[in-house]
Amino acid sequence: MPTITPEHLHTLLASSDRDAALVVVGGRAVVVPTDPGRGEGPEEAMVITTREAVIAELDTGANEEQIEALAQRLDTALESLGG
């Protein structure tokens, strides 16, 4: 079962917080309102991506196929890091 799913990316994109981030904490992926890399949020969180980065990656008008592909790439990258 993947850690990063398209639903995580949908939640991240739907966030009203421009600094929102998708992080992994304790083996679970969650969206947090502020990127922990900016000095806020859980210290033990591994930042997977930010809302801003996903928007840049997908550009406007992304379809479900592109979101699924990005989720799969992020999950594969996480697995390669041992997450």
GROMACS .gro file of N, CA and C in nm:
model
  249
    1MET      N    1   0.085  -0.118   0.000
    1MET     CA    2   0.000   0.000   0.000
    1MET      C    3   0.089   0.125   0.000
    2PRO      N    4   0.064   0.216  -0.091
    2PRO     CA    5   0.149   0.336  -0.099
    2PRO      C    6   0.130   0.429   0.020
    3THR      N    7   0.236   0.499   0.053
    3THR     CA    8   0.230   0.599   0.159
    3THR      C    9   0.171   0.729   0.105
    4ILE      N   10   0.213   0.765  -0.017
    4ILE     CA   11   0.166   0.888  -0.082
    4ILE      C   12   0.061   0.849  -0.186
    5THR      N   13  -0.057   0.908  -0.175
    5THR     CA   14  -0.165   0.877  -0.267
    5THR      C   15  -0.214   1.005  -0.337
    6PRO      N   16  -0.290   0.988  -0.444
    6PRO     CA   17  -0.347   1.107  -0.509
    6PRO      C   18  -0.435   1.189  -0.414
    7GLU      N   19  -0.498   1.123  -0.318
    7GLU     CA   20  -0.582   1.196  -0.222
    7GLU      C   21  -0.499   1.294  -0.139
    8HIS      N   22  -0.376   1.255  -0.107
    8HIS     CA   23  -0.288   1.347  -0.034
    8HIS      C   24  -0.262   1.473  -0.119
    9LEU      N   25  -0.238   1.453  -0.247
    9LEU     CA   26  -0.211   1.568  -0.334
    9LEU      C   27  -0.336   1.654  -0.351
   10HIS      N   28  -0.453   1.592  -0.358
   10HIS     CA   29  -0.577   1.669  -0.366
   10HIS      C   30  -0.595   1.753  -0.240
   11THR      N   31  -0.568   1.694  -0.124
   11THR     CA   32  -0.579   1.767   0.003
   11THR      C   33  -0.480   1.883   0.006
   12LEU      N   34  -0.359   1.857  -0.039
   12LEU     CA   35  -0.256   1.961  -0.042
   12LEU      C   36  -0.298   2.075  -0.134
   13LEU      N   37  -0.345   2.042  -0.252
   13LEU     CA   38  -0.386   2.145  -0.348
   13LEU      C   39  -0.509   2.222  -0.299
   14ALA      N   40  -0.594   2.158  -0.223
   14ALA     CA   41  -0.715   2.223  -0.173
   14ALA      C   42  -0.688   2.312  -0.052
   15SER      N   43  -0.569   2.302   0.005
   15SER     CA   44  -0.536   2.381   0.123
   15SER      C   45  -0.541   2.529   0.091
   16SER      N   46  -0.597   2.606   0.181
   16SER     CA   47  -0.602   2.751   0.163
   16SER      C   48  -0.470   2.816   0.207
   17ASP      N   49  -0.384   2.738   0.271
   17ASP     CA   50  -0.255   2.789   0.317
   17ASP      C   51  -0.151   2.773   0.206
   18ARG      N   52  -0.097   2.881   0.161
   18ARG     CA   53   0.003   2.877   0.052
   18ARG      C   54   0.130   2.804   0.092
   19ASP      N   55   0.157   2.796   0.222
   19ASP     CA   56   0.279   2.730   0.271
   19ASP      C   57   0.255   2.585   0.313
   20ALA      N   58   0.141   2.529   0.278
   20ALA     CA   59   0.110   2.392   0.316
   20ALA      C   60   0.212   2.295   0.257
   21ALA      N   61   0.234   2.185   0.329
   21ALA     CA   62   0.331   2.084   0.285
   21ALA      C   63   0.276   1.945   0.309
   22LEU      N   64   0.319   1.853   0.226
   22LEU     CA   65   0.291   1.711   0.247
   22LEU      C   66   0.413   1.653   0.314
   23VAL      N   67   0.394   1.599   0.433
   23VAL     CA   68   0.505   1.546   0.511
   23VAL      C   69   0.476   1.403   0.554
   24VAL      N   70   0.580   1.333   0.593
   24VAL     CA   71   0.564   1.201   0.652
   24VAL      C   72   0.612   1.210   0.795
   25VAL      N   73   0.524   1.169   0.886
   25VAL     CA   74   0.554   1.168   1.029
   25VAL      C   75   0.514   1.030   1.082
   26GLY      N   76   0.609   0.962   1.139
   26GLY     CA   77   0.579   0.830   1.194
   26GLY      C   78   0.528   0.731   1.090
   27GLY      N   79   0.576   0.744   0.968
   27GLY     CA   80   0.536   0.652   0.862
   27GLY      C   81   0.405   0.685   0.794
   28ARG      N   82   0.341   0.794   0.835
   28ARG     CA   83   0.213   0.835   0.776
   28ARG      C   84   0.229   0.968   0.704
   29ALA      N   85   0.167   0.977   0.587
   29ALA     CA   86   0.168   1.102   0.512
   29ALA      C   87   0.052   1.189   0.558
   30VAL      N   88   0.082   1.316   0.584
   30VAL     CA   89  -0.019   1.412   0.625
   30VAL      C   90   0.012   1.548   0.563
   31VAL      N   91  -0.092   1.627   0.545
   31VAL     CA   92  -0.076   1.764   0.498
   31VAL      C   93  -0.077   1.854   0.620
   32VAL      N   94   0.025   1.938   0.631
   32VAL     CA   95   0.033   2.033   0.742
   32VAL      C   96   0.023   2.174   0.685
   33PRO      N   97  -0.031   2.267   0.763
   33PRO     CA   98  -0.055   2.401   0.710
   33PRO      C   99   0.070   2.481   0.679
   34THR      N  100   0.181   2.450   0.743
   34THR     CA  101   0.304   2.525   0.719
   34THR      C  102   0.419   2.429   0.697
   35ASP      N  103   0.497   2.455   0.594
   35ASP     CA  104   0.614   2.374   0.562
   35ASP      C  105   0.710   2.372   0.680
   36PRO      N  106   0.736   2.252   0.739
   36PRO     CA  107   0.828   2.244   0.853
   36PRO      C  108   0.969   2.292   0.817
   37GLY      N  109   1.003   2.293   0.691
   37GLY     CA  110   1.133   2.343   0.647
   37GLY      C  111   1.148   2.492   0.670
   38ARG      N  112   1.039   2.558   0.697
   38ARG     CA  113   1.043   2.702   0.724
   38ARG      C  114   1.050   2.731   0.873
   39GLY      N  115   1.076   2.627   0.952
   39GLY     CA  116   1.093   2.647   1.095
   39GLY      C  117   0.969   2.625   1.177
   40GLU      N  118   0.860   2.580   1.115
   40GLU     CA  119   0.737   2.553   1.189
   40GLU      C  120   0.689   2.413   1.157
   41GLY      N  121   0.606   2.357   1.241
   41GLY     CA  122   0.553   2.224   1.217
   41GLY      C  123   0.634   2.121   1.293
   42PRO      N  124   0.596   1.994   1.277
   42PRO     CA  125   0.664   1.888   1.352
   42PRO      C  126   0.810   1.873   1.310
   43GLU      N  127   0.900   1.875   1.408
   43GLU     CA  128   1.043   1.865   1.378
   43GLU      C  129   1.080   1.731   1.317
   44GLU      N  130   1.008   1.625   1.354
   44GLU     CA  131   1.041   1.492   1.304
   44GLU      C  132   0.980   1.465   1.166
   45ALA      N  133   0.913   1.563   1.108
   45ALA     CA  134   0.848   1.546   0.978
   45ALA      C  135   0.949   1.549   0.865
   46MET      N  136   0.930   1.457   0.770
   46MET     CA  137   1.009   1.458   0.647
   46MET      C  138   0.922   1.523   0.540
   47VAL      N  139   0.967   1.637   0.489
   47VAL     CA  140   0.891   1.708   0.387
   47VAL      C  141   0.903   1.633   0.255
   48ILE      N  142   0.788   1.597   0.198
   48ILE     CA  143   0.784   1.529   0.071
   48ILE      C  144   0.771   1.631  -0.042
   49THR      N  145   0.679   1.723  -0.027
   49THR     CA  146   0.661   1.830  -0.125
   49THR      C  147   0.577   1.940  -0.062
   50THR      N  148   0.572   2.052  -0.130
   50THR     CA  149   0.493   2.165  -0.083
   50THR      C  150   0.381   2.191  -0.183
   51ARG      N  151   0.283   2.265  -0.138
   51ARG     CA  152   0.171   2.303  -0.225
   51ARG      C  153   0.225   2.379  -0.347
   52GLU      N  154   0.316   2.470  -0.321
   52GLU     CA  155   0.375   2.551  -0.427
   52GLU      C  156   0.447   2.465  -0.531
   53ALA      N  157   0.520   2.364  -0.485
   53ALA     CA  158   0.595   2.276  -0.577
   53ALA      C  159   0.500   2.191  -0.660
   54VAL      N  160   0.391   2.144  -0.600
   54VAL     CA  161   0.295   2.063  -0.675
   54VAL      C  162   0.226   2.147  -0.781
   55ILE      N  163   0.190   2.269  -0.747
   55ILE     CA  164   0.128   2.358  -0.844
   55ILE      C  165   0.224   2.383  -0.960
   56ALA      N  166   0.350   2.406  -0.931
   56ALA     CA  167   0.449   2.429  -1.036
   56ALA      C  168   0.469   2.304  -1.122
   57GLU      N  169   0.469   2.188  -1.060
   57GLU     CA  170   0.489   2.062  -1.131
   57GLU      C  171   0.371   2.030  -1.223
   58LEU      N  172   0.251   2.050  -1.173
   58LEU     CA  173   0.133   2.012  -1.248
   58LEU      C  174   0.084   2.121  -1.342
   59ASP      N  175   0.126   2.244  -1.316
   59ASP     CA  176   0.079   2.357  -1.394
   59ASP      C  177  -0.072   2.367  -1.375
   60THR      N  178  -0.138   2.446  -1.453
   60THR     CA  179  -0.283   2.459  -1.438
   60THR      C  180  -0.353   2.356  -1.525
   61GLY      N  181  -0.469   2.317  -1.483
   61GLY     CA  182  -0.548   2.223  -1.561
   61GLY      C  183  -0.500   2.080  -1.555
   62ALA      N  184  -0.433   2.042  -1.449
   62ALA     CA  185  -0.385   1.904  -1.435
   62ALA      C  186  -0.505   1.810  -1.427
   63ASN      N  187  -0.488   1.695  -1.490
   63ASN     CA  188  -0.595   1.597  -1.484
   63ASN      C  189  -0.560   1.489  -1.381
   64GLU      N  190  -0.655   1.402  -1.356
   64GLU     CA  191  -0.637   1.298  -1.254
   64GLU      C  192  -0.519   1.207  -1.285
   65GLU      N  193  -0.497   1.179  -1.412
   65GLU     CA  194  -0.385   1.094  -1.452
   65GLU      C  195  -0.251   1.155  -1.411
   66GLN      N  196  -0.236   1.285  -1.429
   66GLN     CA  197  -0.113   1.354  -1.391
   66GLN      C  198  -0.095   1.354  -1.239
   67ILE      N  199  -0.204   1.372  -1.167
   67ILE     CA  200  -0.197   1.371  -1.020
   67ILE      C  201  -0.158   1.231  -0.971
   68GLU      N  202  -0.216   1.128  -1.031
   68GLU     CA  203  -0.182   0.991  -0.993
   68GLU      C  204  -0.035   0.961  -1.023
   69ALA      N  205   0.013   1.006  -1.137
   69ALA     CA  206   0.153   0.982  -1.175
   69ALA      C  207   0.248   1.052  -1.079
   70LEU      N  208   0.216   1.175  -1.039
   70LEU     CA  209   0.300   1.248  -0.946
   70LEU      C  210   0.299   1.179  -0.809
   71ALA      N  211   0.184   1.135  -0.764
   71ALA     CA  212   0.176   1.065  -0.636
   71ALA      C  213   0.262   0.939  -0.640
   72GLN      N  214   0.259   0.868  -0.749
   72GLN     CA  215   0.339   0.746  -0.762
   72GLN      C  216   0.488   0.778  -0.761
   73ARG      N  217   0.529   0.884  -0.830
   73ARG     CA  218   0.671   0.924  -0.830
   73ARG      C  219   0.717   0.963  -0.691
   74LEU      N  220   0.635   1.039  -0.620
   74LEU     CA  221   0.670   1.080  -0.484
   74LEU      C  222   0.678   0.960  -0.391
   75ASP      N  223   0.586   0.865  -0.406
   75ASP     CA  224   0.586   0.747  -0.322
   75ASP      C  225   0.709   0.662  -0.351
   76THR      N  226   0.746   0.649  -0.477
   76THR     CA  227   0.866   0.573  -0.515
   76THR      C  228   0.991   0.638  -0.458
   77ALA      N  229   0.997   0.770  -0.465
   77ALA     CA  230   1.113   0.842  -0.408
   77ALA      C  231   1.120   0.820  -0.257
   78LEU      N  232   1.007   0.823  -0.191
   78LEU     CA  233   1.004   0.801  -0.047
   78LEU      C  234   1.052   0.660  -0.014
   79GLU      N  235   1.006   0.562  -0.089
   79GLU     CA  236   1.049   0.423  -0.067
   79GLU      C  237   1.200   0.407  -0.085
   80SER      N  238   1.255   0.478  -0.184
   80SER     CA  239   1.398   0.467  -0.208
   80SER      C  240   1.480   0.527  -0.094
   81LEU      N  241   1.418   0.614  -0.015
   81LEU     CA  242   1.484   0.672   0.102
   81LEU      C  243   1.463   0.588   0.226
   82GLY      N  244   1.387   0.481   0.210
   82GLY     CA  245   1.360   0.393   0.324
   82GLY      C  246   1.239   0.432   0.402
   83GLY      N  247   1.152   0.520   0.344
   83GLY     CA  248   1.034   0.567   0.416
   83GLY      C  249   0.923   0.479   0.400
   0.00000   0.00000   0.00000
